[in-house]
């Protein structure tokens, strides 16, 4: 019996080490493709629906509908894709390709990163080291990740610039971004949005109090060129009816049930 236990333990250790080796090879810092996706061109971000000049988000029948009566195809954990070399990715294709294909909503998680790689994540798991490795604020930076930056992250400036390019070249498309805000990232996220130039497209609630009861139609958003709706939750975001929300960002659960 003791011999069997030793054999099983050896096999488990071997499997863990093999998994760590494969992950390290694929996602380690020496893999030049492991970093965030590149900035896309106007050609690669042209929506397939762009050939319909009288359409709103791909259909003429959408144009006169208020946005809360339109079906929005959304990508959950949109930053996490095999295209962008995320470990255990949620999606096969990048969020940019999703936009081109017709998805009009992206769900993104903001994180504070510190440069850890998947090797560090696996090492901490194997050794049982669950200490907070992101306490050194001098090395922290904003990223879009799923759970941990070491398993993959995308640079906000690249993602947001690509989204802006998509809106630039597709004037009949309206987008929703929904952020799950990581602890300590709300202010950095707001700054990144403003720095990207997306601000000119953002729909703003004049009162900014979460009391919107009548939403504009898709055509009204297109005509006014306010074609980007921002929602967020967690990380300090609370109901805009009871607290002050960052300008242009709606609290998700004031409007989503």
Coordinates of C-alpha atoms in Angstrom, one line a residue:
X1 CA 0.0 0.0 0.0
X2 CA 2.8 2.4 0.9
X3 CA 4.5 1.7 -2.4
X4 CA 1.2 2.5 -4.3
X5 CA 0.9 5.8 -2.4
X6 CA 4.4 6.7 -3.4
X7 CA 3.8 5.9 -7.0
X8 CA 0.6 7.9 -7.1
X9 CA 2.3 10.9 -5.4
X10 CA 5.1 10.7 -8.0
X11 CA 2.7 10.6 -10.9
X12 CA 0.8 13.6 -9.5
X13 CA 4.0 15.6 -9.0
X14 CA 5.1 14.6 -12.5
X15 CA 1.8 15.8 -14.0
X16 CA 2.0 19.1 -12.1
X17 CA 5.6 19.7 -13.3
X18 CA 4.7 18.8 -16.9
X19 CA 1.8 21.2 -16.8
X20 CA 4.0 23.9 -15.3
X21 CA 6.6 23.3 -18.0
X22 CA 4.1 23.5 -20.8
X23 CA 2.6 26.6 -19.4
X24 CA 6.0 28.2 -18.8
X25 CA 7.0 27.4 -22.4
X26 CA 3.8 28.9 -23.9
X27 CA 3.2 31.8 -21.6
X28 CA 6.5 32.7 -20.1
X29 CA 8.1 36.1 -20.5
X30 CA 10.4 34.7 -23.3
X31 CA 7.4 34.2 -25.5
X32 CA 7.3 37.5 -27.4
X33 CA 3.7 37.0 -28.3
X34 CA 2.6 36.8 -24.7
X35 CA 2.1 40.5 -24.3
X36 CA -1.1 42.4 -25.1
X37 CA -2.6 42.5 -28.6
X38 CA -1.4 45.0 -31.1
X39 CA -3.2 48.1 -32.2
X40 CA -5.4 47.2 -35.2
X41 CA -5.8 49.1 -38.4
X42 CA -9.0 50.7 -39.9
X43 CA -9.1 47.8 -42.4
X44 CA -8.9 45.0 -39.8
X45 CA -11.6 46.8 -37.7
X46 CA -14.1 47.4 -40.4
X47 CA -17.4 45.7 -39.3
X48 CA -18.9 43.1 -41.6
X49 CA -22.2 45.0 -41.2
X50 CA -20.6 48.2 -42.6
X51 CA -21.9 47.5 -46.1
X52 CA -25.5 48.3 -44.9
X53 CA -25.4 52.1 -44.9
X54 CA -29.0 52.5 -43.4
X55 CA -28.5 50.0 -40.7
X56 CA -28.0 50.5 -36.9
X57 CA -25.9 47.7 -35.4
X58 CA -26.4 45.6 -38.5
X59 CA -30.2 46.0 -39.0
X60 CA -32.5 48.7 -40.3
X61 CA -35.2 47.5 -37.9
X62 CA -32.9 48.4 -34.9
X63 CA -32.7 52.1 -35.8
X64 CA -36.0 53.3 -34.2
X65 CA -35.7 51.1 -31.1
X66 CA -34.6 52.5 -27.7
X67 CA -31.4 50.8 -26.6
X68 CA -33.2 49.0 -23.8
X69 CA -35.3 47.2 -26.4
X70 CA -32.4 46.0 -28.5
X71 CA -30.7 42.6 -28.1
X72 CA -27.0 43.1 -27.4
X73 CA -24.6 40.2 -28.2
X74 CA -21.9 40.5 -25.6
X75 CA -18.6 38.8 -24.9
X76 CA -18.0 37.8 -21.3
X77 CA -14.4 38.3 -20.1
X78 CA -13.7 39.8 -23.6
X79 CA -10.0 40.5 -22.9
X80 CA -9.3 36.8 -22.2
X81 CA -8.7 34.9 -25.5
X82 CA -6.4 32.4 -27.0
X83 CA -5.6 34.9 -29.6
X84 CA -4.0 37.0 -26.9
X85 CA -2.3 34.1 -25.2
X86 CA -4.3 33.9 -22.0
X87 CA -3.9 30.8 -19.9
X88 CA -7.2 28.9 -19.7
X89 CA -8.7 31.6 -22.0
X90 CA -12.5 32.3 -21.9
X91 CA -12.6 32.9 -25.7
X92 CA -10.9 31.7 -28.8
X93 CA -10.8 35.0 -30.7
X94 CA -9.8 38.5 -29.6
X95 CA -12.3 41.1 -28.7
X96 CA -11.4 43.0 -31.9
X97 CA -12.4 40.1 -34.0
X98 CA -15.6 39.8 -32.0
X99 CA -16.5 43.4 -32.9
X100 CA -15.8 42.8 -36.6
X101 CA -18.1 39.7 -36.5
X102 CA -21.0 41.6 -34.9
X103 CA -20.7 41.5 -31.1
X104 CA -21.6 44.9 -29.8
X105 CA -21.0 44.5 -26.0
X106 CA -17.7 43.8 -24.3
X107 CA -17.3 42.8 -20.6
X108 CA -13.9 43.7 -19.3
X109 CA -12.2 43.2 -15.9
X110 CA -9.7 45.8 -14.6
X111 CA -6.8 44.6 -12.5
X112 CA -3.7 46.0 -10.8
X113 CA -0.8 44.1 -12.3
X114 CA 2.8 43.8 -11.0
X115 CA 4.6 41.9 -13.8
X116 CA 4.0 38.3 -12.6
X117 CA 3.9 35.6 -15.2
X118 CA 2.0 32.3 -15.4
X119 CA 5.2 30.7 -14.0
X120 CA 4.9 32.8 -10.8
X121 CA 1.2 31.9 -10.6
X122 CA 1.9 28.1 -10.8
X123 CA 4.8 28.3 -8.4
X124 CA 2.7 30.1 -5.8
X125 CA -0.1 27.4 -6.3
X126 CA 2.4 24.5 -6.0
X127 CA 4.1 26.0 -2.9
X128 CA 0.9 27.1 -1.3
X129 CA 2.1 30.7 -1.2
X130 CA -1.1 32.8 -1.1
X131 CA 0.5 36.0 0.1
X132 CA -0.5 39.2 -1.7
X133 CA 2.2 39.6 -4.3
X134 CA 0.9 43.0 -5.5
X135 CA 1.7 45.0 -2.4
X136 CA 4.6 46.9 -4.1
X137 CA 2.6 49.8 -5.4
X138 CA 5.7 51.1 -7.3
X139 CA 5.4 48.2 -9.7
X140 CA 1.7 48.2 -10.1
X141 CA 0.0 49.1 -13.4
X142 CA -3.5 48.8 -14.8
X143 CA -4.4 45.8 -17.0
X144 CA -7.4 43.9 -18.2
X145 CA -7.2 40.4 -16.8
X146 CA -9.3 37.6 -15.5
X147 CA -8.5 36.9 -11.9
X148 CA -4.7 37.3 -12.1
X149 CA -2.5 39.2 -14.5
X150 CA 0.0 36.3 -14.5
X151 CA -2.5 34.2 -16.5
X152 CA -2.8 36.9 -19.1
X153 CA -3.5 40.6 -19.4
X154 CA -4.1 43.2 -22.0
X155 CA -2.9 46.8 -22.0
X156 CA -5.9 49.1 -21.6
X157 CA -4.3 51.7 -23.9
X158 CA -4.2 49.1 -26.7
X159 CA -7.7 47.8 -26.1
X160 CA -9.3 51.2 -25.7
X161 CA -7.5 52.6 -28.7
X162 CA -8.7 49.7 -30.8
X163 CA -12.3 50.2 -29.6
X164 CA -12.0 53.9 -30.6
X165 CA -10.7 52.9 -34.0
X166 CA -13.7 50.6 -34.5
X167 CA -16.1 53.5 -33.7
X168 CA -14.1 55.8 -35.9
X169 CA -14.5 53.6 -39.0
X170 CA -18.0 52.2 -38.3
X171 CA -20.2 55.2 -37.8
X172 CA -23.5 53.2 -37.7
X173 CA -22.4 51.0 -34.8
X174 CA -23.2 51.5 -31.1
X175 CA -21.2 49.7 -28.3
X176 CA -21.7 48.8 -24.7
X177 CA -18.7 48.3 -22.4
X178 CA -19.3 46.8 -19.0
X179 CA -16.4 46.9 -16.5
X180 CA -15.9 44.7 -13.5
X181 CA -13.7 47.1 -11.6
X182 CA -10.9 45.5 -9.6
X183 CA -10.0 47.0 -6.2
X184 CA -8.0 50.2 -6.5
X185 CA -8.4 50.5 -10.3
X186 CA -11.5 52.8 -10.7
X187 CA -9.5 56.1 -11.0
X188 CA -6.9 54.5 -13.3
X189 CA -9.6 53.1 -15.5
X190 CA -11.3 56.4 -15.8
X191 CA -8.0 58.1 -16.7
X192 CA -7.3 55.4 -19.3
X193 CA -10.7 55.9 -20.9
X194 CA -10.2 59.7 -21.1
X195 CA -6.6 59.3 -22.5
X196 CA -7.8 57.0 -25.2
X197 CA -10.0 59.7 -26.9
X198 CA -13.2 57.6 -26.4
X199 CA -14.7 60.4 -24.3
X200 CA -16.1 62.1 -27.4
X201 CA -18.3 59.0 -28.1
X202 CA -19.6 58.4 -24.5
X203 CA -23.3 58.8 -23.8
X204 CA -23.7 61.0 -20.7
X205 CA -26.5 61.1 -18.3
X206 CA -27.1 64.8 -17.7
X207 CA -28.0 64.3 -14.1
X208 CA -25.5 61.4 -13.6
X209 CA -27.8 60.1 -10.9
X210 CA -28.8 56.7 -12.3
X211 CA -32.4 57.8 -12.8
X212 CA -32.5 57.4 -16.6
X213 CA -36.0 56.1 -17.4
X214 CA -36.2 56.8 -21.2
X215 CA -33.3 55.7 -23.3
X216 CA -32.6 57.2 -26.8
X217 CA -32.9 55.1 -29.9
X218 CA -30.0 53.7 -31.7
X219 CA -30.5 56.2 -34.5
X220 CA -30.5 59.1 -32.0
X221 CA -27.2 57.9 -30.6
X222 CA -25.8 57.5 -34.1
X223 CA -27.0 61.0 -35.2
X224 CA -25.5 62.6 -32.1
X225 CA -22.3 60.5 -32.4
X226 CA -22.7 59.4 -28.7
X227 CA -22.3 55.7 -29.6
X228 CA -20.6 54.3 -26.5
X229 CA -22.3 53.3 -23.3
X230 CA -20.2 52.7 -20.2
X231 CA -21.4 50.6 -17.3
X232 CA -19.3 49.4 -14.3
X233 CA -19.7 47.6 -11.0
X234 CA -17.4 46.7 -8.0
X235 CA -14.2 48.5 -7.1
X236 CA -15.9 51.5 -5.5
X237 CA -18.8 51.8 -8.0
X238 CA -22.1 52.1 -6.3
X239 CA -25.6 53.2 -7.3
X240 CA -25.5 56.6 -9.0
X241 CA -28.8 57.4 -7.3
X242 CA -27.1 57.3 -3.9
X243 CA -23.5 58.2 -4.6
X244 CA -21.4 60.2 -7.1
X245 CA -20.5 58.1 -10.2
X246 CA -17.6 59.0 -12.5
X247 CA -18.9 61.2 -15.3
X248 CA -20.2 59.1 -18.2
X249 CA -20.2 55.8 -16.4
X250 CA -23.5 54.2 -15.3
X251 CA -23.7 51.8 -12.4
X252 CA -24.4 48.4 -13.9
X253 CA -27.1 47.3 -11.4
X254 CA -29.0 50.6 -11.7
X255 CA -30.0 49.3 -15.1
X256 CA -29.2 45.6 -15.4
X257 CA -31.3 43.1 -13.4

